[in-house]
Amino acid sequence: MDGRDNRESEPLVRVRNLRKLFDQSQGIVDTILGREPQPVRAVDGVSFDIEQGDVVGIAGESGCGKTTIGKLLVGLHAPTEGEITFDGTDITEMSNETEREFRKRVQMIFQDPFESLNPRMTVYDTVAEPLKINGIEPEYEARRERVRTVLEDVGLAPADVYLDAFPTELSGGERQRVAIARALVVDPDFVVCDEPVSMLDVSIRAGVLNLMQDLKEEYGLTYLFISHDLSLIRYMCERVGVMYLGNMVEQGPTDDVVNDPKHPYTEALFDAVPDVEMREQRRRANATGEVPSPRNPPDGCRYHPRCANIIPDDDWAGSQDAFRRAYQFKLRIEREEIGEETIDPSEADSERELLEAGLTLDVPEEYQNETERQTSGTRVSLDSLDMDRTARSTLEDAASALQSGDRERALSLLDDELQTVCAEETPAPRPVENRDVACHLYDESPAAGTTAGVGTAATDD
Amino acid sequence: MSVSTPSHDGDGRTVLEIDDLAVRYAVEGGSAVHAVDGATFSIEAGETYGLVGESGCGKTTLAKSLIHLLDNNGYIERGEVWYDGTIPRWEGSDGEPTREAIEDDDVPVREDGMTNLAELSSTQIRDIRWRDIAIIPQSAMNALNPVYKVGDQIVESIVRHEPETPEAEAYQRARDLLERVGIEPDRADDYAHQFSGGMKQRAVIAMAMSCNPDVLIADEPTTALDVIIQDRILEELEQIQEEFGVSIIVISHDISVMAEICDRMAVMYGGKVMESGPKEDIFDATANPYTLGLKNSFPTITEAQQDLVSIPGTPPKLQDPDAGCRFRERCPFAVEECHTSHPPMYDAAATGTAVLEATDDERAHRTACYRIDEIEQIRADAAEEHTWTDETIESQSR
């Protein structure tokens, strides 16, 4: 998937710097006021390769752009920018002739078999339609025979029972098999599967997944498997790309990515999956907050506001933990989650209270500081954080500015103190061991040394 | 550090005792869908009880029937739901049911002070619902009213169920509750659209805890959430339980979520409880073919090489089902007996002994399978892929 493998042949699919923005339709007020439209940055600069015969997974939470990538690859969306080549041909600039050929070779299986099948078409009509459109098997008998073969291949046997059935007469698993038959009847090379089993009952999922694996051998297929379910990705895919807010943060062999994730987001994502084997022994995910809107994504690394390993600048005199907390304080002020009304100003030490509330981390208990645990996460003792006097007094000045209602001054104080490469530069994917990771932790600059500070507990001094 | 173990601070007091509960939905033509059939289990104070099963297995219907939240055509056919507590009318000054209430044959309160919720009228159950047994319905987080402040919605639920509470006090309580579930109390004055998905779910949990119930029912509490947020909500439920000592009934189709948060669980299929007992027993000494099949079909994140095997066929239609075992059509281990009647609950620990005994001990590891004495062999066979082919099952069921 990363193209660094020294394979002789060209990859089947090659994606470079792919971008897809969806325009937000402007309301009349915005138009009158002349506001710039803010597009949704669904996919924002993604590059990867898919080798012939691979099963490649795209993992990520909802809204990360994984479905959009799938649709771009089969030509259901046109890219805003970037390049997609399929078997050597640029699919954004195809003649009608090549496009017809391309559509035969590339197919898609959609998430919901209850919606992706036309309720008024019989199974035969559904599966035969791609043949008619592509002018394959014009003879009725031959066409019917081909449909019959494909149906039996996907486990709908005897085919005669199913040929004249309507989707409503079929179970969810059978419907998804019809959808798979419809994709395979034209004998494609590349199939994009978008959450192919998420709508199916647990006990029949495995059957559909195993069928897909068998068919891969039989039809010589290459799959792109899109799923939010990381256990399924692990089961199905040799390689995986993990997406976050339109960026691909890490890609490599699935086993290695799962066992030893390099990107802090990947690590959090896999930590968060409950597991039958691990039960209560599981480690929770060390990440703050939730996914921000793709309309206005954070600058620099998109993940930096939630990241456990955010990298302080060289002039920060204190621990990485203290920096992460100070950064959260700044973000809370920015998002107006905290302000002069948070703590009653008549209370004794209200500024310090405000700061100690602002410096808390919204993370699972196991990652909290001792003083935080005692207050069930509502306050963290300033004295328990490791930072020098200047940093501390800046934070205190910012808190007192905020308490007196001067949000802007508080922010500018913090902005000067809390410099981080993570917010300034978008990390480019770079090779780490056998995969590509887009994270400043792996920069060749001295900043990489700060990883040692990650996870170390704050001193109680 | 690891995820904290679920609390077991239960003093062994039974909070809810469900006995032979059957719930049906009437359909046209006088027939009925047997959504829940003969469910029997009990829940102790401070424990997490899981109801796991696929869609249509009756898990949600079972939970809703406890507090009379069934759809119009749904009704309790038979069975009892004993709850450790009663409605104010039958309560003495000490909070316990009065002697008269216990002795009155028309009042569904028995000697040990437990009340049969199944026999309460629709007005009586309102005193129990939310105050004593609260429910977080599936996708409740999307049902927050968009035009009321979140805090006001919590206040409303407090005042509705405890009318004597002054508004200001209720408001303060709402803020406290939000803070307890990890939301800045100031956000009480925000609207639902200003909350993220995880915050909405936390707010709904806060709302359910607003009257400090004994039992909290959470229906698929994490299903629509992203995995990192799901992780936080699971932690939240554990913390709520530790702090309030509430018993939680969790309903989910996801057995990995169940493996993590439950103390005990019931595996349901086609309206029947197929296997129930302590979580460890169910996962480590699985004693029912359906549970074995379900486990086989579930991928895990920790294992690299795994062979998933699905259960052939589809779940049964529950409209006027016959008497046989509900799972037999899909079961590779079905024998003659399975076609005549659904098996009773056997003691799973008594395997290997010659005598099979149906057990009434609801706390024990129990399973509904006639072939429990051969469970070692069944476990071994169930691990083989060829066991679960259509052909094997066909040959069994003829």
GROMACS .gro file of C-alpha atoms in nm, chain B residues 26-395:
model
  370
  487ALA     CA    1  -5.080  -0.929   1.938
  488VAL     CA    2  -5.102  -0.937   1.559
  489GLU     CA    3  -5.399  -0.951   1.328
  490GLY     CA    4  -5.592  -1.272   1.307
  491GLY     CA    5  -5.569  -1.354   1.674
  492SER     CA    6  -5.215  -1.483   1.667
  493ALA     CA    7  -4.925  -1.339   1.864
  494VAL     CA    8  -4.553  -1.286   1.840
  495HIS     CA    9  -4.388  -1.458   2.134
  496ALA     CA   10  -4.117  -1.197   2.184
  497VAL     CA   11  -4.009  -1.313   2.530
  498ASP     CA   12  -4.087  -1.659   2.654
  499GLY     CA   13  -4.029  -1.781   3.008
  500ALA     CA   14  -3.735  -1.561   3.104
  501THR     CA   15  -3.615  -1.617   3.461
  502PHE     CA   16  -3.324  -1.439   3.624
  503SER     CA   17  -3.245  -1.202   3.907
  504ILE     CA   18  -3.031  -0.896   3.956
  505GLU     CA   19  -2.846  -0.798   4.270
  506ALA     CA   20  -2.777  -0.453   4.406
  507GLY     CA   21  -2.477  -0.288   4.241
  508GLU     CA   22  -2.418  -0.542   3.968
  509THR     CA   23  -2.416  -0.507   3.591
  510TYR     CA   24  -2.638  -0.757   3.416
  511GLY     CA   25  -2.610  -0.798   3.040
  512LEU     CA   26  -2.881  -0.904   2.797
  513VAL     CA   27  -2.704  -1.008   2.481
  514GLY     CA   28  -2.842  -1.134   2.154
  515GLU     CA   29  -2.905  -1.050   1.792
  516SER     CA   30  -3.173  -0.818   1.664
  517GLY     CA   31  -3.520  -0.955   1.727
  518CYS     CA   32  -3.417  -1.186   2.011
  519GLY     CA   33  -3.642  -1.005   2.257
  520LYS     CA   34  -3.382  -0.832   2.471
  521THR     CA   35  -3.526  -0.483   2.437
  522THR     CA   36  -3.883  -0.608   2.474
  523LEU     CA   37  -3.786  -0.785   2.794
  524ALA     CA   38  -3.631  -0.473   2.943
  525LYS     CA   39  -3.917  -0.247   2.842
  526SER     CA   40  -4.181  -0.484   2.977
  527LEU     CA   41  -4.031  -0.452   3.325
  528ILE     CA   42  -4.161  -0.098   3.354
  529HIS     CA   43  -4.462  -0.124   3.122
  530LEU     CA   44  -4.311   0.056   2.826
  531LEU     CA   45  -4.432  -0.189   2.562
  532ASP     CA   46  -4.601  -0.077   2.243
  533ASN     CA   47  -4.980  -0.080   2.242
  534ASN     CA   48  -5.011  -0.433   2.109
  535GLY     CA   49  -4.758  -0.571   2.355
  536TYR     CA   50  -4.865  -0.737   2.677
  537ILE     CA   51  -4.731  -0.954   2.956
  538GLU     CA   52  -4.875  -1.298   2.897
  539ARG     CA   53  -4.757  -1.448   3.223
  540GLY     CA   54  -4.484  -1.426   3.481
  541GLU     CA   55  -4.376  -1.201   3.760
  542VAL     CA   56  -4.134  -0.913   3.802
  543TRP     CA   57  -4.049  -0.878   4.170
  544TYR     CA   58  -3.887  -0.549   4.263
  545ASP     CA   59  -3.734  -0.474   4.602
  546GLY     CA   60  -3.943  -0.169   4.684
  547THR     CA   61  -4.296  -0.050   4.641
  548ILE     CA   62  -4.512   0.247   4.551
  549PRO     CA   63  -4.568   0.526   4.807
  550ARG     CA   64  -4.929   0.424   4.868
  551TRP     CA   65  -4.826   0.092   5.022
  552GLU     CA   66  -4.527   0.228   5.204
  553GLY     CA   67  -4.512   0.285   5.578
  554SER     CA   68  -4.321   0.571   5.740
  555ASP     CA   69  -4.003   0.360   5.742
  556GLY     CA   70  -4.012   0.328   5.363
  557GLU     CA   71  -4.097  -0.043   5.383
  558PRO     CA   72  -4.431  -0.182   5.270
  559THR     CA   73  -4.692  -0.177   5.544
  560ARG     CA   74  -4.824  -0.492   5.707
  561GLU     CA   75  -5.171  -0.430   5.559
  562ALA     CA   76  -5.028  -0.408   5.210
  563ILE     CA   77  -4.846  -0.737   5.251
  564GLU     CA   78  -5.149  -0.913   5.391
  565ASP     CA   79  -5.397  -0.768   5.144
  566ASP     CA   80  -5.443  -1.027   4.870
  567ASP     CA   81  -5.528  -0.761   4.615
  568VAL     CA   82  -5.198  -0.584   4.666
  569PRO     CA   83  -4.908  -0.747   4.477
  570VAL     CA   84  -4.663  -0.719   4.765
  571ARG     CA   85  -4.526  -1.036   4.917
  572GLU     CA   86  -4.392  -1.128   5.259
  573ASP     CA   87  -4.032  -1.014   5.199
  574GLY     CA   88  -4.156  -0.671   5.089
  575MET     CA   89  -4.104  -0.716   4.716
  576THR     CA   90  -4.363  -0.588   4.471
  577ASN     CA   91  -4.474  -0.759   4.153
  578LEU     CA   92  -4.440  -0.487   3.891
  579ALA     CA   93  -4.625  -0.694   3.634
  580GLU     CA   94  -4.946  -0.650   3.830
  581LEU     CA   95  -4.928  -0.276   3.878
  582SER     CA   96  -5.171  -0.055   3.691
  583SER     CA   97  -5.045   0.198   3.439
  584THR     CA   98  -5.078   0.478   3.695
  585GLN     CA   99  -4.909   0.282   3.971
  586ILE     CA  100  -4.607   0.192   3.760
  587ARG     CA  101  -4.537   0.563   3.711
  588ASP     CA  102  -4.421   0.580   4.071
  589ILE     CA  103  -4.163   0.314   3.998
  590ARG     CA  104  -4.056   0.421   3.652
  591TRP     CA  105  -3.765   0.663   3.651
  592ARG     CA  106  -3.763   0.707   4.029
  593ASP     CA  107  -3.671   0.345   4.101
  594ILE     CA  108  -3.605   0.197   3.759
  595ALA     CA  109  -3.479   0.436   3.493
  596ILE     CA  110  -3.424   0.355   3.128
  597ILE     CA  111  -3.195   0.501   2.866
  598PRO     CA  112  -3.368   0.396   2.544
  599GLN     CA  113  -3.170   0.323   2.232
  600SER     CA  114  -3.047   0.644   2.065
  601ALA     CA  115  -3.190   0.854   2.348
  602MET     CA  116  -2.907   1.096   2.290
  603ASN     CA  117  -3.073   1.195   1.966
  604ALA     CA  118  -3.405   1.244   2.139
  605LEU     CA  119  -3.303   1.542   2.350
  606ASN     CA  120  -3.540   1.828   2.284
  607PRO     CA  121  -3.362   2.077   2.059
  608VAL     CA  122  -3.550   2.383   2.185
  609TYR     CA  123  -3.502   2.335   2.560
  610LYS     CA  124  -3.175   2.380   2.742
  611VAL     CA  125  -3.021   2.050   2.842
  612GLY     CA  126  -3.021   2.148   3.209
  613ASP     CA  127  -3.391   2.234   3.194
  614GLN     CA  128  -3.469   1.891   3.054
  615ILE     CA  129  -3.298   1.731   3.352
  616VAL     CA  130  -3.484   1.968   3.586
  617GLU     CA  131  -3.808   1.867   3.419
  618SER     CA  132  -3.741   1.499   3.478
  619ILE     CA  133  -3.664   1.567   3.846
  620VAL     CA  134  -3.971   1.783   3.904
  621ARG     CA  135  -4.196   1.547   3.713
  622HIS     CA  136  -4.104   1.254   3.933
  623GLU     CA  137  -4.040   1.435   4.260
  624PRO     CA  138  -4.294   1.718   4.251
  625GLU     CA  139  -4.201   1.833   4.600
  626THR     CA  140  -3.853   1.947   4.485
  627PRO     CA  141  -3.818   2.326   4.455
  628GLU     CA  142  -3.712   2.439   4.107
  629ALA     CA  143  -3.387   2.599   4.229
  630GLU     CA  144  -3.284   2.284   4.408
  631ALA     CA  145  -3.364   2.074   4.104
  632TYR     CA  146  -3.153   2.306   3.892
  633GLN     CA  147  -2.861   2.273   4.129
  634ARG     CA  148  -2.900   1.898   4.119
  635ALA     CA  149  -2.899   1.901   3.740
  636ARG     CA  150  -2.570   2.091   3.744
  637ASP     CA  151  -2.421   1.846   3.994
  638LEU     CA  152  -2.531   1.552   3.785
  639LEU     CA  153  -2.374   1.697   3.472
  640GLU     CA  154  -2.051   1.755   3.658
  641ARG     CA  155  -2.056   1.396   3.782
  642VAL     CA  156  -2.074   1.262   3.430
  643GLY     CA  157  -1.788   1.485   3.323
  644ILE     CA  158  -1.964   1.785   3.171
  645GLU     CA  159  -1.889   2.140   3.286
  646PRO     CA  160  -2.192   2.240   3.498
  647ASP     CA  161  -2.217   2.564   3.302
  648ARG     CA  162  -2.312   2.366   2.996
  649ALA     CA  163  -2.651   2.309   3.164
  650ASP     CA  164  -2.756   2.628   2.993
  651ASP     CA  165  -2.661   2.502   2.648
  652TYR     CA  166  -2.884   2.338   2.393
  653ALA     CA  167  -2.841   1.982   2.270
  654HIS     CA  168  -2.697   2.090   1.933
  655GLN     CA  169  -2.410   2.257   2.118
  656PHE     CA  170  -2.317   1.920   2.266
  657SER     CA  171  -2.102   1.660   2.093
  658GLY     CA  172  -2.227   1.302   2.057
  659GLY     CA  173  -2.045   1.178   2.365
  660MET     CA  174  -2.168   1.472   2.573
  661LYS     CA  175  -2.528   1.408   2.470
  662GLN     CA  176  -2.497   1.049   2.582
  663ARG     CA  177  -2.348   1.166   2.912
  664ALA     CA  178  -2.632   1.413   2.955
  665VAL     CA  179  -2.883   1.134   2.898
  666ILE     CA  180  -2.707   0.923   3.161
  667ALA     CA  181  -2.720   1.219   3.401
  668MET     CA  182  -3.091   1.254   3.329
  669ALA     CA  183  -3.153   0.886   3.399
  670MET     CA  184  -2.967   0.917   3.728
  671SER     CA  185  -3.158   1.232   3.828
  672CYS     CA  186  -3.389   1.055   4.074
  673ASN     CA  187  -3.119   0.821   4.201
  674PRO     CA  188  -3.281   0.497   4.079
  675ASP     CA  189  -3.201   0.148   4.206
  676VAL     CA  190  -3.189   0.005   3.857
  677LEU     CA  191  -3.069   0.166   3.536
  678ILE     CA  192  -3.157   0.003   3.204
  679ALA     CA  193  -2.921   0.103   2.921
  680ASP     CA  194  -3.034  -0.011   2.577
  681GLU     CA  195  -2.738  -0.024   2.337
  682PRO     CA  196  -2.571   0.264   2.521
  683THR     CA  197  -2.274   0.290   2.285
  684THR     CA  198  -2.401   0.163   1.953
  685ALA     CA  199  -2.408   0.487   1.753
  686LEU     CA  200  -2.089   0.622   1.907
  687ASP     CA  201  -1.739   0.622   1.771
  688VAL     CA  202  -1.504   0.380   1.937
  689ILE     CA  203  -1.303   0.627   2.145
  690ILE     CA  204  -1.623   0.785   2.275
  691GLN     CA  205  -1.774   0.443   2.335
  692ASP     CA  206  -1.472   0.370   2.553
  693ARG     CA  207  -1.540   0.680   2.762
  694ILE     CA  208  -1.910   0.605   2.802
  695LEU     CA  209  -1.832   0.252   2.921
  696GLU     CA  210  -1.598   0.402   3.178
  697GLU     CA  211  -1.870   0.648   3.274
  698LEU     CA  212  -2.120   0.370   3.337
  699GLU     CA  213  -1.872   0.193   3.562
  700GLN     CA  214  -1.805   0.509   3.758
  701ILE     CA  215  -2.174   0.588   3.795
  702GLN     CA  216  -2.226   0.241   3.931
  703GLU     CA  217  -1.943   0.275   4.179
  704GLU     CA  218  -2.067   0.607   4.300
  705PHE     CA  219  -2.440   0.543   4.318
  706GLY     CA  220  -2.438   0.167   4.375
  707VAL     CA  221  -2.702   0.135   4.106
  708SER     CA  222  -2.772  -0.197   3.934
  709ILE     CA  223  -2.734  -0.168   3.558
  710ILE     CA  224  -2.906  -0.378   3.295
  711VAL     CA  225  -2.712  -0.339   2.971
  712ILE     CA  226  -2.864  -0.449   2.644
  713SER     CA  227  -2.626  -0.504   2.354
  714HIS     CA  228  -2.555  -0.720   2.053
  715ASP     CA  229  -2.183  -0.663   2.096
  716ILE     CA  230  -2.036  -0.945   2.302
  717SER     CA  231  -1.700  -0.773   2.339
  718VAL     CA  232  -1.869  -0.479   2.515
  719MET     CA  233  -2.053  -0.728   2.734
  720ALA     CA  234  -1.735  -0.919   2.814
  721GLU     CA  235  -1.593  -0.602   2.953
  722ILE     CA  236  -1.864  -0.443   3.161
  723CYS     CA  237  -2.098  -0.717   3.284
  724ASP     CA  238  -2.082  -0.916   3.603
  725ARG     CA  239  -2.344  -1.160   3.486
  726MET     CA  240  -2.539  -1.198   3.168
  727ALA     CA  241  -2.814  -1.375   2.980
  728VAL     CA  242  -2.774  -1.483   2.619
  729MET     CA  243  -3.107  -1.461   2.440
  730TYR     CA  244  -3.226  -1.621   2.120
  731GLY     CA  245  -3.574  -1.620   1.971
  732GLY     CA  246  -3.732  -1.486   2.290
  733LYS     CA  247  -3.571  -1.747   2.514
  734VAL     CA  248  -3.282  -1.715   2.755
  735MET     CA  249  -3.046  -1.979   2.620
  736GLU     CA  250  -2.769  -1.942   2.875
  737SER     CA  251  -2.724  -1.728   3.183
  738GLY     CA  252  -2.487  -1.687   3.472
  739PRO     CA  253  -2.159  -1.522   3.570
  740LYS     CA  254  -1.975  -1.372   3.274
  741GLU     CA  255  -1.662  -1.577   3.334
  742ASP     CA  256  -1.858  -1.902   3.316
  743ILE     CA  257  -2.036  -1.801   3.000
  744PHE     CA  258  -1.716  -1.707   2.820
  745ASP     CA  259  -1.478  -1.965   2.962
  746ALA     CA  260  -1.711  -2.262   3.008
  747THR     CA  261  -1.970  -2.193   2.741
  748ALA     CA  262  -2.247  -2.448   2.772
  749ASN     CA  263  -2.489  -2.374   2.492
  750PRO     CA  264  -2.457  -2.436   2.116
  751TYR     CA  265  -2.597  -2.094   2.032
  752THR     CA  266  -2.347  -1.911   2.253
  753LEU     CA  267  -2.069  -2.122   2.102
  754GLY     CA  268  -2.186  -2.026   1.753
  755LEU     CA  269  -2.210  -1.659   1.846
  756LYS     CA  270  -1.858  -1.661   1.987
  757ASN     CA  271  -1.730  -1.829   1.671
  758SER     CA  272  -1.867  -1.555   1.452
  759PHE     CA  273  -1.715  -1.264   1.638
  760PRO     CA  274  -1.375  -1.128   1.532
  761THR     CA  275  -1.143  -0.997   1.800
  762ILE     CA  276  -0.882  -0.729   1.772
  763THR     CA  277  -0.613  -0.918   1.961
  764GLU     CA  278  -0.593  -1.228   1.748
  765ALA     CA  279  -0.412  -1.220   1.417
  766GLN     CA  280  -0.513  -1.554   1.271
  767GLN     CA  281  -0.868  -1.644   1.344
  768ASP     CA  282  -1.128  -1.844   1.160
  769LEU     CA  283  -1.468  -1.697   1.184
  770VAL     CA  284  -1.757  -1.934   1.138
  771SER     CA  285  -2.111  -1.814   1.103
  772ILE     CA  286  -2.427  -1.990   1.209
  773PRO     CA  287  -2.614  -2.098   0.894
  774GLY     CA  288  -2.975  -1.993   0.847
  775THR     CA  289  -3.163  -1.704   0.997
  776PRO     CA  290  -3.330  -1.636   1.333
  777PRO     CA  291  -3.680  -1.786   1.368
  778LYS     CA  292  -4.007  -1.605   1.317
  779LEU     CA  293  -4.166  -1.576   1.657
  780GLN     CA  294  -4.528  -1.567   1.545
  781ASP     CA  295  -4.701  -1.862   1.713
  782PRO     CA  296  -4.383  -2.070   1.740
  783ASP     CA  297  -4.401  -2.446   1.792
  784ALA     CA  298  -4.294  -2.614   2.111
  785GLY     CA  299  -3.948  -2.726   2.003
  786CYS     CA  300  -3.617  -2.567   2.087
  787ARG     CA  301  -3.602  -2.226   1.922
  788PHE     CA  302  -3.248  -2.280   1.802
  789ARG     CA  303  -3.283  -2.632   1.665
  790GLU     CA  304  -3.323  -2.530   1.298
  791ARG     CA  305  -2.977  -2.381   1.302
  792CYS     CA  306  -2.819  -2.612   1.556
  793PRO     CA  307  -2.571  -2.877   1.441
  794PHE     CA  308  -2.624  -3.070   1.764
  795ALA     CA  309  -3.003  -3.105   1.757
  796VAL     CA  310  -3.147  -3.446   1.851
  797GLU     CA  311  -3.496  -3.595   1.850
  798GLU     CA  312  -3.588  -3.439   2.183
  799CYS     CA  313  -3.511  -3.088   2.061
  800HIS     CA  314  -3.806  -3.104   1.822
  801THR     CA  315  -4.061  -3.192   2.087
  802SER     CA  316  -4.007  -2.920   2.345
  803HIS     CA  317  -3.777  -2.634   2.430
  804PRO     CA  318  -3.525  -2.749   2.693
  805PRO     CA  319  -3.554  -2.628   3.051
  806MET     CA  320  -3.264  -2.449   3.219
  807TYR     CA  321  -3.008  -2.703   3.336
  808ASP     CA  322  -2.728  -2.649   3.581
  809ALA     CA  323  -2.422  -2.612   3.358
  810ALA     CA  324  -2.182  -2.699   3.639
  811ALA     CA  325  -2.338  -3.044   3.674
  812THR     CA  326  -2.201  -3.164   3.341
  813GLY     CA  327  -2.061  -3.513   3.329
  814THR     CA  328  -2.299  -3.641   3.592
  815ALA     CA  329  -2.544  -3.896   3.469
  816VAL     CA  330  -2.849  -3.723   3.607
  817LEU     CA  331  -2.963  -3.406   3.440
  818GLU     CA  332  -3.133  -3.166   3.667
  819ALA     CA  333  -3.322  -2.856   3.581
  820THR     CA  334  -3.219  -2.594   3.832
  821ASP     CA  335  -3.406  -2.310   3.990
  822ASP     CA  336  -3.093  -2.141   4.116
  823GLU     CA  337  -3.098  -1.819   3.914
  824ARG     CA  338  -2.749  -1.719   4.021
  825ALA     CA  339  -2.591  -2.036   3.886
  826HIS     CA  340  -2.456  -2.087   3.538
  827ARG     CA  341  -2.755  -2.233   3.355
  828THR     CA  342  -2.816  -2.342   3.001
  829ALA     CA  343  -3.112  -2.451   2.794
  830CYS     CA  344  -2.976  -2.754   2.613
  831TYR     CA  345  -3.069  -3.120   2.636
  832ARG     CA  346  -2.718  -3.231   2.556
  833ILE     CA  347  -2.550  -3.057   2.845
  834ASP     CA  348  -2.401  -3.388   2.959
  835GLU     CA  349  -2.204  -3.403   2.634
  836ILE     CA  350  -2.096  -3.042   2.644
  837GLU     CA  351  -1.723  -3.119   2.634
  838GLN     CA  352  -1.767  -3.292   2.300
  839ILE     CA  353  -2.001  -3.022   2.172
  840ARG     CA  354  -1.747  -2.753   2.261
  841ALA     CA  355  -1.478  -2.938   2.069
  842ASP     CA  356  -1.702  -2.995   1.767
  843ALA     CA  357  -1.829  -2.637   1.769
  844ALA     CA  358  -1.475  -2.515   1.716
  845GLU     CA  359  -1.461  -2.702   1.384
  846GLU     CA  360  -1.578  -2.511   1.080
  847HIS     CA  361  -1.736  -2.813   0.912
  848THR     CA  362  -1.973  -2.855   1.205
  849TRP     CA  363  -2.159  -2.541   1.103
  850THR     CA  364  -2.239  -2.627   0.744
  851ASP     CA  365  -2.593  -2.647   0.611
  852GLU     CA  366  -2.546  -3.015   0.539
  853THR     CA  367  -2.457  -3.110   0.894
  854ILE     CA  368  -2.753  -2.920   1.026
  855GLU     CA  369  -2.988  -3.060   0.766
  856SER     CA  370  -2.892  -3.415   0.859
   0.00000   0.00000   0.00000
